[in-house]
Coordinates of C-alpha atoms in Angstrom, one line a residue:
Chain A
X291 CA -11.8 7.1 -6.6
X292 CA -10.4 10.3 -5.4
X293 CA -11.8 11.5 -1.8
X294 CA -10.5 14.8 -0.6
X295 CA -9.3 15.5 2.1
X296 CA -11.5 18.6 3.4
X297 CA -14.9 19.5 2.3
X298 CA -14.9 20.0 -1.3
X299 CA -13.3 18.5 -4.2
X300 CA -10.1 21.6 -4.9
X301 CA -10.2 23.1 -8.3
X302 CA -7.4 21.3 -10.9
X303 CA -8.5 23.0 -14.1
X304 CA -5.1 23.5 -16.1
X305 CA -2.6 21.9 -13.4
X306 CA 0.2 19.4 -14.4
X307 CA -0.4 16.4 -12.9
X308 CA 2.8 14.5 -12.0
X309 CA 2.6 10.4 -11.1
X310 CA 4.8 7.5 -11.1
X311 CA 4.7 4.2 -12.6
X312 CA 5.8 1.4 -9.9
X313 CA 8.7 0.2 -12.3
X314 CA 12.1 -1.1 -11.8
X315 CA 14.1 0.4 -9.0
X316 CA 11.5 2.7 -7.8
X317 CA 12.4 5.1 -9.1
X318 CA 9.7 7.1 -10.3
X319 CA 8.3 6.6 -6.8
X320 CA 11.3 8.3 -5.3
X321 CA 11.3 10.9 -7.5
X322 CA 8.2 11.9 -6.3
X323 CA 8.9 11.7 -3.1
X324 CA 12.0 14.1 -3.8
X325 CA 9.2 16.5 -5.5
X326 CA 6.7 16.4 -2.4
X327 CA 9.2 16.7 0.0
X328 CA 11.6 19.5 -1.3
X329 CA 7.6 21.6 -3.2
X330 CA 6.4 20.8 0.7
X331 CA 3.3 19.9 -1.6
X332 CA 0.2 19.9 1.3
X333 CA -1.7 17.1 0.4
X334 CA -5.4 17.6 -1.3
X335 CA -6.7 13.6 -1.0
X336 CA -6.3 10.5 -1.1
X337 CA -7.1 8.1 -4.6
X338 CA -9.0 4.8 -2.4
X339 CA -9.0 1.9 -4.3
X340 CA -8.6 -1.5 -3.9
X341 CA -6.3 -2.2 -7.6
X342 CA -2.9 -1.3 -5.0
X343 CA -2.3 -3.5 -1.8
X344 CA -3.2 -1.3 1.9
X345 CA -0.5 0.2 3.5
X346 CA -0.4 2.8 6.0
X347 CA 2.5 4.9 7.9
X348 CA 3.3 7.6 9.6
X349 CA 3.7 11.4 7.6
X350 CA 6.4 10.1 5.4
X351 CA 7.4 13.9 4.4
X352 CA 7.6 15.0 8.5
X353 CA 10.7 17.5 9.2
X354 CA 9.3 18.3 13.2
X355 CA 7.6 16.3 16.3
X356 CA 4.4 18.7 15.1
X357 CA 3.6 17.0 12.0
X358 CA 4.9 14.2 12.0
X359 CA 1.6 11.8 13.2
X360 CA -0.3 12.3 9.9
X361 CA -1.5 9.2 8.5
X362 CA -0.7 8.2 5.0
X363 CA -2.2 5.7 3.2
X364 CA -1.1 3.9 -0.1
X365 CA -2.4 6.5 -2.8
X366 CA -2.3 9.9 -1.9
X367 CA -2.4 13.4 -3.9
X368 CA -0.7 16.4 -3.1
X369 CA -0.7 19.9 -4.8
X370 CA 1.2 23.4 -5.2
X371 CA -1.9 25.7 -6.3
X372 CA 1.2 28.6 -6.8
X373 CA 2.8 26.7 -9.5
X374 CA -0.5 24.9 -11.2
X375 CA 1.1 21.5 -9.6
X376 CA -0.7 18.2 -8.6
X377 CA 1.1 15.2 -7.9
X378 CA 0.0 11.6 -7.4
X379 CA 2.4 9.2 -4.9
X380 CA 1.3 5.2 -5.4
X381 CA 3.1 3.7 -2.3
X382 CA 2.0 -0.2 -2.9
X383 CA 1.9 -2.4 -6.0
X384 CA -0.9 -3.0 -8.1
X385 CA -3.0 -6.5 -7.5
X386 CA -6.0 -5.6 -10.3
X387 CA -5.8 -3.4 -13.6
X388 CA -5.9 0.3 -12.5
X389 CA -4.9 2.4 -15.7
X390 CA -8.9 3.0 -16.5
X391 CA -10.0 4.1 -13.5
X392 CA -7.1 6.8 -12.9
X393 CA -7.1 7.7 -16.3
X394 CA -11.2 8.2 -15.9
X395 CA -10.0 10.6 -12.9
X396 CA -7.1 12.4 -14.7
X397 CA -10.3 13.5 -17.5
X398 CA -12.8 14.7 -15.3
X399 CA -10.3 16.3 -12.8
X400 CA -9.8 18.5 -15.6
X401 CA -6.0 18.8 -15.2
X402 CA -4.3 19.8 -18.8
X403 CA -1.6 17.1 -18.8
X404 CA 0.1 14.3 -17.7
X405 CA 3.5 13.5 -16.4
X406 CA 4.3 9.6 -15.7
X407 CA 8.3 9.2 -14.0
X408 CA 9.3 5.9 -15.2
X409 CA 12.4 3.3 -15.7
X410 CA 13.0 0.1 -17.8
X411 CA 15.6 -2.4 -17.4
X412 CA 18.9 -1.1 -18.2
X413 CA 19.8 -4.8 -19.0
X414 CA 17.5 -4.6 -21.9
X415 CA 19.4 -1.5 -24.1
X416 CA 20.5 -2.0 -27.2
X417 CA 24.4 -0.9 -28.3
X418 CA 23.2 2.4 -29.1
X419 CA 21.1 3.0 -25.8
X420 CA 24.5 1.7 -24.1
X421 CA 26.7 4.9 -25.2
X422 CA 24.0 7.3 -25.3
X423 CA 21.9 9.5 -22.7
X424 CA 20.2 6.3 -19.6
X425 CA 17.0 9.5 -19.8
X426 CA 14.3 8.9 -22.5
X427 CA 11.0 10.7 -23.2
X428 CA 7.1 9.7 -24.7
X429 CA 4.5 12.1 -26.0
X430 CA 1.0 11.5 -26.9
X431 CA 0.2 12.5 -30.4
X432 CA -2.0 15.8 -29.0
X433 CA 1.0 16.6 -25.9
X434 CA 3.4 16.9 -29.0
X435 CA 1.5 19.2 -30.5
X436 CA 2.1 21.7 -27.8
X437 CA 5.2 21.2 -26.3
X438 CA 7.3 19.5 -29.1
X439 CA 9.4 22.9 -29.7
X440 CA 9.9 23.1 -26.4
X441 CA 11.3 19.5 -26.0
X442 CA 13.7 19.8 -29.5
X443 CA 15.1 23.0 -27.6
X444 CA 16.0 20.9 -24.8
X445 CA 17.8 18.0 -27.0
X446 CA 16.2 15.0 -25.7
X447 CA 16.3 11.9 -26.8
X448 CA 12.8 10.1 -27.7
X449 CA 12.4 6.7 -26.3
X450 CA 13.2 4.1 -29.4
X451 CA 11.3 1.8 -31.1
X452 CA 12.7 -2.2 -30.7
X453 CA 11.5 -5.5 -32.1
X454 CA 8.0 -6.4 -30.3
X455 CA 9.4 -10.1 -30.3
X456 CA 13.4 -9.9 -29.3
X457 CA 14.2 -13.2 -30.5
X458 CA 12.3 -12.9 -34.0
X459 CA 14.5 -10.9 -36.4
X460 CA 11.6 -10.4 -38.8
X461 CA 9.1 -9.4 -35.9
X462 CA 7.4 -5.8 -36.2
X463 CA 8.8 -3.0 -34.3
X464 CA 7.2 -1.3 -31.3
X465 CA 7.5 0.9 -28.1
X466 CA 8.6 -1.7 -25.4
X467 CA 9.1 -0.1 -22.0
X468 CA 10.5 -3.4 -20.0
X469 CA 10.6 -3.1 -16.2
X470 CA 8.2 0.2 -16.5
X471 CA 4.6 -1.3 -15.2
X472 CA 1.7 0.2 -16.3
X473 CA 3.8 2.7 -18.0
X474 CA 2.7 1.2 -21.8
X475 CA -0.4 0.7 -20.8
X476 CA -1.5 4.1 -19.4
X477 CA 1.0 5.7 -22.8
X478 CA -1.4 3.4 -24.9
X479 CA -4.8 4.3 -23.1
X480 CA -3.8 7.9 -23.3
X481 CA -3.1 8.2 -27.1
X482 CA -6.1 6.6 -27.8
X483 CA -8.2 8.7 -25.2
X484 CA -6.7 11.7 -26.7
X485 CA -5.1 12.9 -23.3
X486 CA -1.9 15.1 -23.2
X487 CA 0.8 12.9 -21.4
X488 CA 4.5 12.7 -21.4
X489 CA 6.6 9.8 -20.5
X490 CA 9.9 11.0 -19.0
X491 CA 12.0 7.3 -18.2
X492 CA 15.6 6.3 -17.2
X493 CA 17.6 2.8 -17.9
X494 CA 18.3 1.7 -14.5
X495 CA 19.0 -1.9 -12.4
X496 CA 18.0 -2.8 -9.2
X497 CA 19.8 -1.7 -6.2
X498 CA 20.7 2.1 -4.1
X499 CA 18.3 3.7 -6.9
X500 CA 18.8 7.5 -4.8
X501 CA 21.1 8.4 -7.5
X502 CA 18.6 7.3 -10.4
X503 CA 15.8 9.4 -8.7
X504 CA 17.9 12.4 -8.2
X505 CA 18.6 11.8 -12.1
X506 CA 15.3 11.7 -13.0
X507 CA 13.9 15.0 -11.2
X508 CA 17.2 16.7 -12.6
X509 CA 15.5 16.1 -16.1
X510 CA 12.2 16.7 -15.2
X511 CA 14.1 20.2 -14.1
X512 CA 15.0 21.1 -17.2
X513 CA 11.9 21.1 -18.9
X514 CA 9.5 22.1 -16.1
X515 CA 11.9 24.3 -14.3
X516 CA 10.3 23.8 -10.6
X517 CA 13.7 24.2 -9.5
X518 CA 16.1 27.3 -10.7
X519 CA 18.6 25.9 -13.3
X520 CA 21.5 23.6 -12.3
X521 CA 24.7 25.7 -12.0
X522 CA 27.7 24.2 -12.9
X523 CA 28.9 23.0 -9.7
X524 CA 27.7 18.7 -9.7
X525 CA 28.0 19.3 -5.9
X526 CA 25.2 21.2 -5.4
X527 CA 22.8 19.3 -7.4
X528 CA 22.1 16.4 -5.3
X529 CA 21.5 18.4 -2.2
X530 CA 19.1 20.9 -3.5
X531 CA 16.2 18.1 -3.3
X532 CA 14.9 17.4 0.3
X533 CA 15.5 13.4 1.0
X534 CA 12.2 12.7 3.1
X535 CA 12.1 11.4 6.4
X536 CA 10.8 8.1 5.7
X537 CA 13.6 6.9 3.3
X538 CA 16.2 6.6 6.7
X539 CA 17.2 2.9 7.4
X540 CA 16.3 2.5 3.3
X541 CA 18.3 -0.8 3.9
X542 CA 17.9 -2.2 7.5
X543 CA 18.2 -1.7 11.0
X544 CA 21.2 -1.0 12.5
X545 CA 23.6 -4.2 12.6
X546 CA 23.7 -6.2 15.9
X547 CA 27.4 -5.3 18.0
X548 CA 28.1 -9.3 18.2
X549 CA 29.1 -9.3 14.5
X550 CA 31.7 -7.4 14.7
Chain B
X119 CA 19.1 -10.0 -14.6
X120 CA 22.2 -10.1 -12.2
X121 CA 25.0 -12.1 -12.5
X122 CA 25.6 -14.4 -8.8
X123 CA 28.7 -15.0 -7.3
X124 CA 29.6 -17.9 -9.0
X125 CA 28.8 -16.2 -12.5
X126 CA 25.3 -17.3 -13.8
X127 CA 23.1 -15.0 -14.8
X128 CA 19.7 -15.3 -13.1
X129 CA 16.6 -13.1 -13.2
X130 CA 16.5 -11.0 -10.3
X131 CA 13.4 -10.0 -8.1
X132 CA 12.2 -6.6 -9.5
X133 CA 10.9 -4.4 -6.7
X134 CA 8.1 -3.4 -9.3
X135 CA 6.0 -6.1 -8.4
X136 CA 4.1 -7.9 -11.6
X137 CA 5.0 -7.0 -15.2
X138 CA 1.9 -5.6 -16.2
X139 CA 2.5 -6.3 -20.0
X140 CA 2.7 -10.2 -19.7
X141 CA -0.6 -9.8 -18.1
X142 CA -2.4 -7.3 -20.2
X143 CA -1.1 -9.5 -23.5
X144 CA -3.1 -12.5 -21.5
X145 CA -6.5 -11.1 -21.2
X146 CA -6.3 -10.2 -24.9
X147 CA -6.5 -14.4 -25.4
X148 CA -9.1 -15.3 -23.1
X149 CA -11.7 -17.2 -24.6
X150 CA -15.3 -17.4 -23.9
X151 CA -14.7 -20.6 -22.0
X152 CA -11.8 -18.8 -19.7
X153 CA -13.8 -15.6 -19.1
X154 CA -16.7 -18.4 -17.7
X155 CA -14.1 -20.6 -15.4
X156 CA -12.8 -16.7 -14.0
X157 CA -15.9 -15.4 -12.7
X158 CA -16.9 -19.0 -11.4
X159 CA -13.6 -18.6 -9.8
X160 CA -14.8 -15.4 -8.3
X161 CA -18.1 -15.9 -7.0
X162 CA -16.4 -18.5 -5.3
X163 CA -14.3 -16.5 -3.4
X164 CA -16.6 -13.4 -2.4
X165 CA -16.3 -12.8 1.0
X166 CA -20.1 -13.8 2.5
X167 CA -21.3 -12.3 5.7
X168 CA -23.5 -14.9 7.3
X169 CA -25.8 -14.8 10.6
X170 CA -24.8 -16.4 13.2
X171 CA -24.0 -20.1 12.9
X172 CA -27.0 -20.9 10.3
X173 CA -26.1 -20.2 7.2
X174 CA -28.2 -17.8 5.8
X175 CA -27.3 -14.6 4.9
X176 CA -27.6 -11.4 6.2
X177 CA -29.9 -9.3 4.7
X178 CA -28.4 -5.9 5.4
X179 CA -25.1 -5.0 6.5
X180 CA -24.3 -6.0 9.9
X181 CA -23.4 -2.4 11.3
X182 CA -27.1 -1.6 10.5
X183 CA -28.8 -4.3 12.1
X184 CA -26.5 -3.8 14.9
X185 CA -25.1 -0.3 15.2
X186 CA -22.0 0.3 17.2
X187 CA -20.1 2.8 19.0
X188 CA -17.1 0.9 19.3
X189 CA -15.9 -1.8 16.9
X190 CA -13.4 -3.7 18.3
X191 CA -11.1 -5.7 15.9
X192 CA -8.5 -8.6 16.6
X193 CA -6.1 -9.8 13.9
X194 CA -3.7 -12.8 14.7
X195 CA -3.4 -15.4 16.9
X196 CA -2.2 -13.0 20.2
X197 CA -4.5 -10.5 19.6
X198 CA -7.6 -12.6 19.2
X199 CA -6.6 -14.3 22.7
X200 CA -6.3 -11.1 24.3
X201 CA -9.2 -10.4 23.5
X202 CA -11.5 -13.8 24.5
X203 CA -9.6 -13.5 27.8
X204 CA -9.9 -10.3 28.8
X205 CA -12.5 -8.4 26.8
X206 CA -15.2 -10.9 25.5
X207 CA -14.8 -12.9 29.0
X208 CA -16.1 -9.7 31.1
X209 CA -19.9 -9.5 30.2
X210 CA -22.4 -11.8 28.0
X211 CA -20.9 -11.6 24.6
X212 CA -23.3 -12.5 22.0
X213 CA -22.1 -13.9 18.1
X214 CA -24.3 -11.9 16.0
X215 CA -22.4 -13.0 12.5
X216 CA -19.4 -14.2 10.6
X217 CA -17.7 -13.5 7.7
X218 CA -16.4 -17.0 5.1
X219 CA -14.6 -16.8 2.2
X220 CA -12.4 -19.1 0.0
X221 CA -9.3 -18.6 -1.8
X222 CA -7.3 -21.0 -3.4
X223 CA -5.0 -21.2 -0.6
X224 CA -7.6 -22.8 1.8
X225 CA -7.4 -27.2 2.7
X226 CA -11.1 -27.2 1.8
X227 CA -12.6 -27.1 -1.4
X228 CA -16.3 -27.6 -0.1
X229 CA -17.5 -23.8 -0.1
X230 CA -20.7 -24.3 0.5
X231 CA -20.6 -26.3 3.8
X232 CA -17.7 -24.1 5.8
X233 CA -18.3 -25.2 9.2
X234 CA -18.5 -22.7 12.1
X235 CA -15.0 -23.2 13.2
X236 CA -13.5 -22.5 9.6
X237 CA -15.0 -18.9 9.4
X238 CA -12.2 -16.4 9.4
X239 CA -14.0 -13.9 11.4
X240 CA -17.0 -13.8 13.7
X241 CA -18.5 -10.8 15.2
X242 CA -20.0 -10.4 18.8
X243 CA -21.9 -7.6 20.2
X244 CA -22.1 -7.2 24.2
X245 CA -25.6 -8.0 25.3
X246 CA -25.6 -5.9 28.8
X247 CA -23.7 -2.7 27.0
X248 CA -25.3 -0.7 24.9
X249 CA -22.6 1.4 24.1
X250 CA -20.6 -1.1 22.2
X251 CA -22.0 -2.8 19.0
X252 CA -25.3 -1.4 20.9
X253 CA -27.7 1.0 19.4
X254 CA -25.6 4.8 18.9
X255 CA -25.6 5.9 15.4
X256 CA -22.6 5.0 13.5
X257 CA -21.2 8.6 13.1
X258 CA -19.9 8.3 17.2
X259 CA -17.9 4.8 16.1
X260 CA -14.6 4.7 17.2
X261 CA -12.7 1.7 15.8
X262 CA -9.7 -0.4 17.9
X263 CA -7.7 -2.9 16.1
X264 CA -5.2 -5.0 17.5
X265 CA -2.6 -7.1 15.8
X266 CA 0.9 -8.5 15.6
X267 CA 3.9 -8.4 13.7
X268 CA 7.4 -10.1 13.9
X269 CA 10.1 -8.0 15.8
X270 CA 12.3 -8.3 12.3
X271 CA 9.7 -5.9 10.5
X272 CA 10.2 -2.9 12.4
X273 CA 13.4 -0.8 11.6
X274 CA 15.6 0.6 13.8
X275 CA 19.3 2.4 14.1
X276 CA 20.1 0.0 16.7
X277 CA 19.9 -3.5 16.1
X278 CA 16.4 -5.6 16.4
X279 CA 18.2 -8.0 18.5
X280 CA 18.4 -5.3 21.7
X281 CA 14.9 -4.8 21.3
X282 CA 12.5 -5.5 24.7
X283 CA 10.3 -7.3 22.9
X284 CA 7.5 -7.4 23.1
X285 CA 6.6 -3.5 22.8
X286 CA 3.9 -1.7 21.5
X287 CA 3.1 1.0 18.9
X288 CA 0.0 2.9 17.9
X289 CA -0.9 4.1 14.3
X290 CA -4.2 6.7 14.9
X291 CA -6.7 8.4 12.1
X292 CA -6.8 11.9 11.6
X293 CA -10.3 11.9 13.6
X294 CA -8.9 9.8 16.8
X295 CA -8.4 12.9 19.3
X296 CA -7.9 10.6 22.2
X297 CA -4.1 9.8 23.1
X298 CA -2.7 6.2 22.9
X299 CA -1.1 4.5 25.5
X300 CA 2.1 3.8 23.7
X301 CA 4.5 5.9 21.3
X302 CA 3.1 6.4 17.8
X303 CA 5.1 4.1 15.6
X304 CA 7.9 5.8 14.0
X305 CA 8.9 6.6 10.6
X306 CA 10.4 4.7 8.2
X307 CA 7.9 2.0 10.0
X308 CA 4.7 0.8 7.9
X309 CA 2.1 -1.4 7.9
X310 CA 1.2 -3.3 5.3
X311 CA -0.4 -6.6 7.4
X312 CA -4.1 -6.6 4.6
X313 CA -6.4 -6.7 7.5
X314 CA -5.0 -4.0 9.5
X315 CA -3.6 -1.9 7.4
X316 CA -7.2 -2.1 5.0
X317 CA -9.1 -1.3 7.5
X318 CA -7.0 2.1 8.8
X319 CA -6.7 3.4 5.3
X320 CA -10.7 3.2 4.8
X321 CA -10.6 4.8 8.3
X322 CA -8.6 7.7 7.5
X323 CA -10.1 8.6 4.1
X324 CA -13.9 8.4 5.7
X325 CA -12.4 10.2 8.7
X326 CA -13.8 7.8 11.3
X327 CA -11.8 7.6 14.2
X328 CA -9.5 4.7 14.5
X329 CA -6.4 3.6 16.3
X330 CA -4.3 0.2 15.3
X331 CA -2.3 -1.1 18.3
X332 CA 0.9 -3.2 16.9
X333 CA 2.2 -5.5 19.0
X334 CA 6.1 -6.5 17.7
X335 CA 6.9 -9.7 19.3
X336 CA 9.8 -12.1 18.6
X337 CA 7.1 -15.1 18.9
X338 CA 4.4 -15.6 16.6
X339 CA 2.6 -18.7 17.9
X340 CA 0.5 -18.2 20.8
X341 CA 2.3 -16.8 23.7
X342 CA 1.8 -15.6 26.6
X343 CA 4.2 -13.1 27.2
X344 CA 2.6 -11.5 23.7
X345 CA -0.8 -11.5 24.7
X346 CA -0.2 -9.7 28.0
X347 CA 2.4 -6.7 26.2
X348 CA -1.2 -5.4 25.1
X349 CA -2.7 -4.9 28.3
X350 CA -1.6 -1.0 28.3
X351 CA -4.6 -0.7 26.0
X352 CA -6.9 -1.8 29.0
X353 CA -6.7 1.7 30.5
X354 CA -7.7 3.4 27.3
X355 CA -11.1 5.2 26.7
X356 CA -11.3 2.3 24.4
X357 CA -11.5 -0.4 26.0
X358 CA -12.5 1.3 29.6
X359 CA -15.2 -0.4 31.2
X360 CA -14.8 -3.3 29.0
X361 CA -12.7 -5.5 31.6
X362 CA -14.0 -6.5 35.1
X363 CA -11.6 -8.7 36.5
X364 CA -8.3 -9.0 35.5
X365 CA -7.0 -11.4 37.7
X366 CA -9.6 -14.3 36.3
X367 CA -8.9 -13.0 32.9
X368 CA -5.1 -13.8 33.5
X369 CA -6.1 -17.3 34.6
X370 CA -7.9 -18.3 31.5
X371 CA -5.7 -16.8 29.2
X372 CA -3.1 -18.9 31.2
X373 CA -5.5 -22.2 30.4
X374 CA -5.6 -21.2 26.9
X375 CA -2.0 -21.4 26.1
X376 CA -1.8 -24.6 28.3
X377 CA -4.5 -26.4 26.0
X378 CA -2.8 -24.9 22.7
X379 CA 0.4 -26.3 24.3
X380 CA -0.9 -29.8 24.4
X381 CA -2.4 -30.0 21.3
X382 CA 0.5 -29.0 19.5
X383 CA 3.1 -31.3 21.7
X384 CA 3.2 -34.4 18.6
X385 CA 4.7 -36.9 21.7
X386 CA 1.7 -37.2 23.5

């Protein structure tokens, strides 16, 4: 359920509401934290639930001594009133079925539409997927109908239909989002519940996933435009999105002398 | 899939957790049998809050029965002997309830007949004290936890290895004004430890004042050297007034480990 975090439940009548789906790599998980931390999103509340497993930490957006003792829990939301933004960061994985419960939230919180950053397995492309675009998209039947121009301007490529059963040549063909969680399920739920919610995904494989997020808010970019448009120069891309605090020492601690 | 050093292709761990569509295709083919067998499955393994060592019930929750200004919570083997030696051996500490629950990971599969020494957590209110687990209304509750974790977890720049462990950090609720008596832990550093970290989140989100106290040790059995790296947290508001004598709670926390040492020596 969402608690906020002062008195009153804020007003999110008409806002986009961005989330990730814990899927392979991270890396719609990053890319939120990319979006907090370079929006300086103030946070609004926190979702408590018991579908994700606890965690808690330290401000993981802190840039000075002053705020950095916030606590943060594993399901927070955070919001930019000035550009009709609300975003959800899920920290933790999921140990029961969560989809209903957020997508009960997403209705009555009244905000217009629906975001998810997602991957899938890069292993799992077919030839054509290989030599093409590693960024796909999803719309619900009632988000296409108003923002379909808008995403043929752009030139995006819609995420493909493959067998439902690999192995069976004769088997039906479906959306299959391997690697991407709930990210199906909460597509599914949402066509049939009539909510407006894109999917935006990319192919990627375990490992330093920074580049895939940095990818992935890049193409958010281009249709939402929370940044100013991406000049020419690649070298200023990646260093236009503030890396948070909490993703130092991403790998380890330091290494001890005596190895050397 | 990654392919390993000597070529194979194996499926590699995806940091995703679960795949969510294996499981979802699952519940589609439960049967009506299945559907019984899970939620036989879990009634069995509700967490029941019982009073004291009979085993009825309680009735109502325990914070209402016994209302509390200071909750005080141990987690781990050091932590829990910190606190019978120094806290819970200074005044009349009385057991007022304990929680029992199964899992399928428990050596017994009698649920019904846990004894007393199998309960995973037992509460105790202070008989002489009214101010903790006494009779204050809940909205005053301040909450302490204490708990461990392995030196390895906590990341650094330098190298774990020139840690001086066995150091302290505090993680504090929005609502705990008072100060701890250790640095705040740092980020990257989490906790994800279920007790602990449970209980803080429900802290923060209710706004009820709360401070975790992490000790990172390289020892996870019961040690002394562990046990006494929390004894900062003896000055705090607290656990103030909670410890009389130190000294004599030194000297059974040193018989503790000496027992625990013989039990667990298989020569003799």
């Amino acid at each position: 359920m969402f608690v906020p975090c002062g008195e009153s439940a804020p007003d999110l009548a008409g806002f986009t509401l961005l989330m990730p789906a814990v899927s392979v790599g991270n890396v719609g998980q990053l890319a939120m934290d990319l979006i907090i931390s370079t929006l300086n999103m103030s946070k609004i509340g926190y979702f408590y639930t018991d579908c994700l497993v606890p965690m808690v930490g330290n401000n993981p957006y802190a840039t000075t001594e002053g705020n950095s003792t916030e606590l943060s829990i594993n399901a927070e939301v955070y919001s930019l009133p000035s550009r009709k933004l609300v975003a959800l960061q899920l920290r933790s994985i999921f140990i029961k079925p969560f989809c209903e419960k957020l997508l009960s939230w997403v209705k009555s919180s009244g905000c217009a539409r629906v975001i998810v950053l997602s991957s899938s397995h890069s292993y799992q492309r077919n030839d054509l997927q290989l030599r093409s675009t590693p960024f796909r998209y999803l719309l619900t039947p009632s988000m296409q109908k108003s923002v379909q121009n808008k995403i043929k301007s752009l030139n995006w490529e819609e995420m493909e239909k493959s067998r439902c059963i690999p192995e069976i040549d004769d088997s039906e063909f479906c959306i299959r989002i391997p690697g991407g969680g709930i990210t199906k399920t909460l597509y599914d739920e949402s066509c049939s519940k009539e909510i407006q919610m894109a999917v935006l995904l990319k192919f990627v494989s375990e490992g330093d996933n920074i580049p895939d997020a940095l990818g992935l808010v890049e193409y958010l970019n281009e249709w939402l435009q929370i940044l100013k448009p991406l000049s020419d120069d690649p070298t200023v891309s990646a260093s236009r999105w503030k890396i948070p605090s909490s993703w130092r020492l991403l790998f380890g601690s330091g290494l001890p002398p005596a190895l050397f | 899939m990654a392919a390993t050093f000597f070529g194979e292709v194996v499926k590699a761990p995806c940091r995703a957790g679960t795949e969510d569509e294996e499981e979802e295709e699952e519940g589609r083919r439960e049967t009506p049998e299945d559907r019984e067998v899970r939620l036989q499955l879990a009634r069995k393994r509700e967490v029941r809050l019982l009073r004291r060592q009979t085993k009825t019930s309680l009735e109502v929750s325990l914070l209402e029965k016994y209302p509390c200004s200071k909750f005080i919570i141990a987690i781990g083997n050091n932590a829990v002997a910190f606190l019978s030696s120094f806290v819970m051996n200074s005044g009349v500490w009385e057991e007022v309830g304990c929680a029992k629950l199964w899992n399928e990971w428990c050596r017994t599969t009698d649920t019904t007949h846990l004894s007393s020494t199998e309960a995973f957590c037992v509460f105790y209110h202070l008989k002489s004290n009214p101010s903790v687990f006494g009779s204050c209304p809940r909205k005053n509750m301040q909450i302490t936890i204490l708990t461990c974790r392995h030196v390895t977890d906590y990341k650094t720049s330098e190298s774990t290895g020139s840690l001086p462990s066995p150091f302290l950090r505090a993680l504090k609720t929005q609502n705990f004004k008072d100060s701890a008596c250790c640095p705040l832990l740092e980020q990257p550093n989490i906790v994800h430890d279920l007790p602990a970290a449970g209980v803080l989140s429900y802290c923060q989100v209710w706004k009820i004042p709360a401070i975790l106290y992490l000790c990172y040790t390289d020892v996870m059995k019961l040690d002394l050297i562990t046990v006494e790296a929390f004894k900062p947290i003896l000055s705090t508001r607290s656990l103030k007034g909670l410890v009389k004598n130190i000294p004599q709670s030194t000297e059974i926390l040193k018989k503790l480990m000496t027992t625990n040492e013989i039990q667990s020596n298989i020569y003799t």
